[in-house]
mmCIF file of N, CA and C in Angstrom:
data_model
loop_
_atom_site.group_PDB
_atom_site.id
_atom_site.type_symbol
_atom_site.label_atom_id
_atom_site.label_comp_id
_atom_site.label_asym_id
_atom_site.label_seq_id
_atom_site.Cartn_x
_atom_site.Cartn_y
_atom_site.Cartn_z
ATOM 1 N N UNK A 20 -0.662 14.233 38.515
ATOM 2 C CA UNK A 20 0.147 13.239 37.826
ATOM 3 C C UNK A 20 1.599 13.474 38.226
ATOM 4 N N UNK A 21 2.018 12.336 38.921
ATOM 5 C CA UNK A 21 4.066 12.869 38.709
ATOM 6 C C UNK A 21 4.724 12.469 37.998
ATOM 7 N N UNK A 22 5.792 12.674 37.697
ATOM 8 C CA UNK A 22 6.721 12.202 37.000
ATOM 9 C C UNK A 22 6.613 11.109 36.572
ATOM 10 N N UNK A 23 6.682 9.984 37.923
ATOM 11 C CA UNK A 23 6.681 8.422 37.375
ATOM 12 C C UNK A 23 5.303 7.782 36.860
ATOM 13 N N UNK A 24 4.198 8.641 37.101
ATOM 14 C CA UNK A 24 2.572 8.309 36.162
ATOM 15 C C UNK A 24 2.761 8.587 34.793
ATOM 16 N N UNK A 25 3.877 9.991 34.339
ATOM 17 C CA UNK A 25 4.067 9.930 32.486
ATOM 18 C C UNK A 25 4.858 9.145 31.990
ATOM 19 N N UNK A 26 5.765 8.321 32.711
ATOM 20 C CA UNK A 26 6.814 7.768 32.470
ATOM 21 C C UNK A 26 7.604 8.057 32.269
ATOM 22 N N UNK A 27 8.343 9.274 32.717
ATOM 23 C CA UNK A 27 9.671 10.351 32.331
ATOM 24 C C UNK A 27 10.372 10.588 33.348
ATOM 25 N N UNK A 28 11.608 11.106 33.489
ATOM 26 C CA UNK A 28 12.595 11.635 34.567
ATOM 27 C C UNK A 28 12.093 13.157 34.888
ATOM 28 N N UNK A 29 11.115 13.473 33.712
ATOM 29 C CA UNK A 29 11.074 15.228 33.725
ATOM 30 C C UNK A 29 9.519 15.701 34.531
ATOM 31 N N UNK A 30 9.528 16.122 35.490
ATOM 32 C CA UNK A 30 8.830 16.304 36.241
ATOM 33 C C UNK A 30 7.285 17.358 35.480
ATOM 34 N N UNK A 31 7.849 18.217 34.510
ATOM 35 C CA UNK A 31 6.736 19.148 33.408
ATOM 36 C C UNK A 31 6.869 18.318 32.251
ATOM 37 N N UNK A 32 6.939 16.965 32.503
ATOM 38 C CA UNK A 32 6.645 16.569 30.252
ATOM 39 C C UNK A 32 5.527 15.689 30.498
ATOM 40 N N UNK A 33 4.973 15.954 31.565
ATOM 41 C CA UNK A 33 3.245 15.676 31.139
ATOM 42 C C UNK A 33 2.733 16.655 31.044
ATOM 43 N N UNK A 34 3.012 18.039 31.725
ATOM 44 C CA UNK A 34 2.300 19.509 31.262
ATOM 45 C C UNK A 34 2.868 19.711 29.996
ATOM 46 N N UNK A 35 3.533 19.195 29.242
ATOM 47 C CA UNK A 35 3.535 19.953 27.674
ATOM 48 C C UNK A 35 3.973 18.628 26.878
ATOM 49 N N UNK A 36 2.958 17.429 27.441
ATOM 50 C CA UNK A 36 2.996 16.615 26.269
ATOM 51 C C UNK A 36 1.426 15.997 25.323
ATOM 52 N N UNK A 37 0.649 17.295 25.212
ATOM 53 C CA UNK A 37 -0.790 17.398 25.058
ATOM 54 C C UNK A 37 -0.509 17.523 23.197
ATOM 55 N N UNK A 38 -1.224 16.513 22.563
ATOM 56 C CA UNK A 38 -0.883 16.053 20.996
ATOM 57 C C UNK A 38 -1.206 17.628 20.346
ATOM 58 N N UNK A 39 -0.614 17.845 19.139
ATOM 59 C CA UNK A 39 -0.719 18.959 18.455
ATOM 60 C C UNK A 39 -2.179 19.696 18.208
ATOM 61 N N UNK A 40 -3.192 18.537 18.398
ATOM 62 C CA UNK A 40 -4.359 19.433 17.915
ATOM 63 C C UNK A 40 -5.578 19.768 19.023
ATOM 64 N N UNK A 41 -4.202 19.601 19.930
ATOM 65 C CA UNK A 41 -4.910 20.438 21.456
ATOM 66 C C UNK A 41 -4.226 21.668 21.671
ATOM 67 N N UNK A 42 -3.202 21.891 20.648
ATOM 68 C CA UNK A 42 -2.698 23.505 21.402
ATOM 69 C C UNK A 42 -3.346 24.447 20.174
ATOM 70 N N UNK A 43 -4.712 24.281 20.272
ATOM 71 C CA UNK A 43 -4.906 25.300 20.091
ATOM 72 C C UNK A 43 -5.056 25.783 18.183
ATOM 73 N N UNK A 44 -4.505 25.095 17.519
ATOM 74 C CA UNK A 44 -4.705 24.968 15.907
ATOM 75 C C UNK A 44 -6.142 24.945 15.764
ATOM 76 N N UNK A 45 -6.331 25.957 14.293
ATOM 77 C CA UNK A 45 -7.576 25.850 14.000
ATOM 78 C C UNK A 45 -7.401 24.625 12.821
ATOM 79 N N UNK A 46 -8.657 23.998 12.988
ATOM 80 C CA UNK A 46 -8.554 22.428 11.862
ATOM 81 C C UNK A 46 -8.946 23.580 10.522
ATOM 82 N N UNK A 47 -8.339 22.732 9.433
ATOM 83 C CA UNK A 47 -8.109 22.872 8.229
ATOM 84 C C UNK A 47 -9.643 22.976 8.029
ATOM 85 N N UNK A 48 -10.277 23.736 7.361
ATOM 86 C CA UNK A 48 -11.428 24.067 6.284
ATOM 87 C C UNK A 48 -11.038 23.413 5.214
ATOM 88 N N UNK A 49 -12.639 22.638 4.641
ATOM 89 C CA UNK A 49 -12.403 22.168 3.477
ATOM 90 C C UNK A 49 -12.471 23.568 2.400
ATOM 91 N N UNK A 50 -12.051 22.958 1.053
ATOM 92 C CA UNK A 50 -12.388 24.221 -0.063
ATOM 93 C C UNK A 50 -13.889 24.028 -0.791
ATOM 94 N N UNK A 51 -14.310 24.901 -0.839
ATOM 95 C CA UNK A 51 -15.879 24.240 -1.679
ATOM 96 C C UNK A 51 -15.515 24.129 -3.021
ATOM 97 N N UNK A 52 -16.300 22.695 -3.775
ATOM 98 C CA UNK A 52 -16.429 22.866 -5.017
ATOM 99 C C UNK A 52 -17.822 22.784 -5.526
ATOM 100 N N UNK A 53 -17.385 23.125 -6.567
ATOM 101 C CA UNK A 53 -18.876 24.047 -7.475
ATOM 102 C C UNK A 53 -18.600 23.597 -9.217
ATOM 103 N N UNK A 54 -19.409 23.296 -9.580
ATOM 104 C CA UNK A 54 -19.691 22.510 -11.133
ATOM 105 C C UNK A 54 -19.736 23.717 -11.961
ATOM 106 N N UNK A 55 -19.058 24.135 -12.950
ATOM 107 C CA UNK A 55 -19.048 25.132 -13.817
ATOM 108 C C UNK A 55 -20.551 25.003 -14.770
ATOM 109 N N UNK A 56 -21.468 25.781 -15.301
ATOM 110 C CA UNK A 56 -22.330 25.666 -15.886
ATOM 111 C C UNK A 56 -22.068 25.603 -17.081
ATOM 112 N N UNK A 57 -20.981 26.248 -17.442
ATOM 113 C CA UNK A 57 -20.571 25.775 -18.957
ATOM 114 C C UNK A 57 -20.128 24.610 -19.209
ATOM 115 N N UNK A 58 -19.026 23.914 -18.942
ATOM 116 C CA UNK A 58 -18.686 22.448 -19.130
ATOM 117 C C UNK A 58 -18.856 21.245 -17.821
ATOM 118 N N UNK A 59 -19.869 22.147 -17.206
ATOM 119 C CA UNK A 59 -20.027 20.888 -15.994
ATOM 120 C C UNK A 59 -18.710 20.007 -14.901
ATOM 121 N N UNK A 60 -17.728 20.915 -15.174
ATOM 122 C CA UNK A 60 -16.632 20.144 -14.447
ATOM 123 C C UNK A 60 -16.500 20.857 -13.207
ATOM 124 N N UNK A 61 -16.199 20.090 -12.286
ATOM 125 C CA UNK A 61 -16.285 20.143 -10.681
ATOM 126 C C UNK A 61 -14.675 20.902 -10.337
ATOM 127 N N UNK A 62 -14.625 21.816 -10.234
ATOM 128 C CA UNK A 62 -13.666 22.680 -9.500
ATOM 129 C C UNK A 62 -14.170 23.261 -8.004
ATOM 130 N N UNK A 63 -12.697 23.761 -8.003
ATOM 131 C CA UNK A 63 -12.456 24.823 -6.032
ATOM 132 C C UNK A 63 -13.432 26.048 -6.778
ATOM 133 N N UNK A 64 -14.049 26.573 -5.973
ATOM 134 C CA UNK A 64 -15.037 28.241 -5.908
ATOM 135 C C UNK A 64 -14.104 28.681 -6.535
ATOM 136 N N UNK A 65 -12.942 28.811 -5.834
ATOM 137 C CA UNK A 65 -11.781 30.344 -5.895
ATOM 138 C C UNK A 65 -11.766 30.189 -7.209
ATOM 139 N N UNK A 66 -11.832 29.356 -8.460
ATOM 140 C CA UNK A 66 -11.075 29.246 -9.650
ATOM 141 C C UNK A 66 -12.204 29.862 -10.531
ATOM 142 N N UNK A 67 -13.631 29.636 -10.061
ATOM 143 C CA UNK A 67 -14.401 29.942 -11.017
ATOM 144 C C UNK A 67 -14.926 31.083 -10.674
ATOM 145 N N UNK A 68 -15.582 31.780 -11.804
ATOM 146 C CA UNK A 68 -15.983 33.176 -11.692
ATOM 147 C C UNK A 68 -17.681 32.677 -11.758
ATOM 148 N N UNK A 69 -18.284 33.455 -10.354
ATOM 149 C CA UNK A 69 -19.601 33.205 -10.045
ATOM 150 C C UNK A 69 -20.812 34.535 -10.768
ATOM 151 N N UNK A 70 -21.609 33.835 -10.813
ATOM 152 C CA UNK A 70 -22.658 34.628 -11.993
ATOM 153 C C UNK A 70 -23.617 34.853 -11.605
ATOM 154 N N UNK A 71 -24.499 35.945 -11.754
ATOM 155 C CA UNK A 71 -25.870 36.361 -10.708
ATOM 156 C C UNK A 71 -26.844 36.683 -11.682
ATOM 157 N N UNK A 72 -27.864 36.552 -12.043
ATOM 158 C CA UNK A 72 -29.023 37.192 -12.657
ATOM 159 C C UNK A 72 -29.737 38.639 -12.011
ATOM 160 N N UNK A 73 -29.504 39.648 -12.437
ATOM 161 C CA UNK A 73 -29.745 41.005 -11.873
ATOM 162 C C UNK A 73 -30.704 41.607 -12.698
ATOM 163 N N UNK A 74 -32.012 41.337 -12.613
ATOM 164 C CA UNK A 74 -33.069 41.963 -12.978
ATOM 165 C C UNK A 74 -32.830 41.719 -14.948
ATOM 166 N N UNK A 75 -32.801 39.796 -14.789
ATOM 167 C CA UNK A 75 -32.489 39.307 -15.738
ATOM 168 C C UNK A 75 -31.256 39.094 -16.710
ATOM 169 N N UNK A 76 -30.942 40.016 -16.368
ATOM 170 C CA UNK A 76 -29.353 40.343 -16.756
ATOM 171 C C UNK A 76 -28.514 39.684 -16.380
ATOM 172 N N UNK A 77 -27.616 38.506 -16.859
ATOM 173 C CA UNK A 77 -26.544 37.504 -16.401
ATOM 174 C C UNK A 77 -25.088 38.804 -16.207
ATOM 175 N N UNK A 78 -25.161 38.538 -14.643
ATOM 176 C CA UNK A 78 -23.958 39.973 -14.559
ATOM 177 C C UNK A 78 -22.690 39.044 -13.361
ATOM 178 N N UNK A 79 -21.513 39.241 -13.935
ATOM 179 C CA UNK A 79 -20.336 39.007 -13.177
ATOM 180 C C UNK A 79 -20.599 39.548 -11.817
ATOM 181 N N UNK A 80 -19.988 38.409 -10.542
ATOM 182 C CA UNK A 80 -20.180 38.527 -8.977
ATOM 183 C C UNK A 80 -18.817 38.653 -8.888
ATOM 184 N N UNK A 81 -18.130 39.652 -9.128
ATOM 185 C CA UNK A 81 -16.389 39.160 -8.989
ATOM 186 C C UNK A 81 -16.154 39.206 -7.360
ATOM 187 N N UNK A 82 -16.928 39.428 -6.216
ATOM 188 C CA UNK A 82 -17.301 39.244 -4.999
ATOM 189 C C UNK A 82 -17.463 38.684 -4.114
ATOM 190 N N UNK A 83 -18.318 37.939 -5.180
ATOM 191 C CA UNK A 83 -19.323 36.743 -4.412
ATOM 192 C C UNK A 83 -20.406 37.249 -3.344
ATOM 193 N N UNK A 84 -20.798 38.682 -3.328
ATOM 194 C CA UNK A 84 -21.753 38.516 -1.993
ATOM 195 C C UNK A 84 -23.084 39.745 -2.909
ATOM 196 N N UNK A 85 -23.510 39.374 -4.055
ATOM 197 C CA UNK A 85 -24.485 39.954 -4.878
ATOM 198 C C UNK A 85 -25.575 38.712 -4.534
ATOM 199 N N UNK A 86 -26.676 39.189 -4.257
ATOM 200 C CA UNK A 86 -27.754 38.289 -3.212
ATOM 201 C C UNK A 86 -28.264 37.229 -4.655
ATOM 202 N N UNK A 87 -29.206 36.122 -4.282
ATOM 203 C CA UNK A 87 -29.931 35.385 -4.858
ATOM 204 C C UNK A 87 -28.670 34.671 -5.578
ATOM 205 N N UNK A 88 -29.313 33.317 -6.282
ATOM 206 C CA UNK A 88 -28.904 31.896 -6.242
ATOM 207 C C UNK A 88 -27.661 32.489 -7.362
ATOM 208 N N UNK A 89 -26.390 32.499 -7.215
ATOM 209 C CA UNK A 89 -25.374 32.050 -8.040
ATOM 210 C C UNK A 89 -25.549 30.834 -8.978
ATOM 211 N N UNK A 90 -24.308 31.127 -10.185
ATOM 212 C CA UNK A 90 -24.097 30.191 -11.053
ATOM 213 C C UNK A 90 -22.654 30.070 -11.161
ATOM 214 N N UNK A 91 -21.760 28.867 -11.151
ATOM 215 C CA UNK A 91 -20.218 29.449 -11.418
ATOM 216 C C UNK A 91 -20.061 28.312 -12.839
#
């Protein structure tokens, strides 16, 4: 490409005119949400405190990585 194919006087502003989400940015992650079991309202993970059944026992995951199905 030269100069007069980007349409510029500047001989490198087609090598560094590649849109922002080609250099290299990681895209935004969504946040997960998760329905509280007590009042059913839809919040972000981070806010709620997740709950595990441990050999029946309803026991705090302050973690999150205590195996089998969570509750938040």
């Amino acid at each position: 490409m030269t100069a007069h194919d980007a349409g510029t006087d500047r001989p490198d502003a087609a090598l560094h005119s590649a849109p922002a989400h080609d250099l290299g940015a990681a895209p935004a992650r969504p946040t997960p949400v998760r329905t509280c079991v007590g009042c059913r309202k839809r919040s972000p993970a981070d806010s709620l405190l997740r709950v595990v059944a441990v050999n029946g026992v309803v026991t705090p995951d302050l973690r999150r990585r205590l195996p089998g199905r969570g509750a938040w």
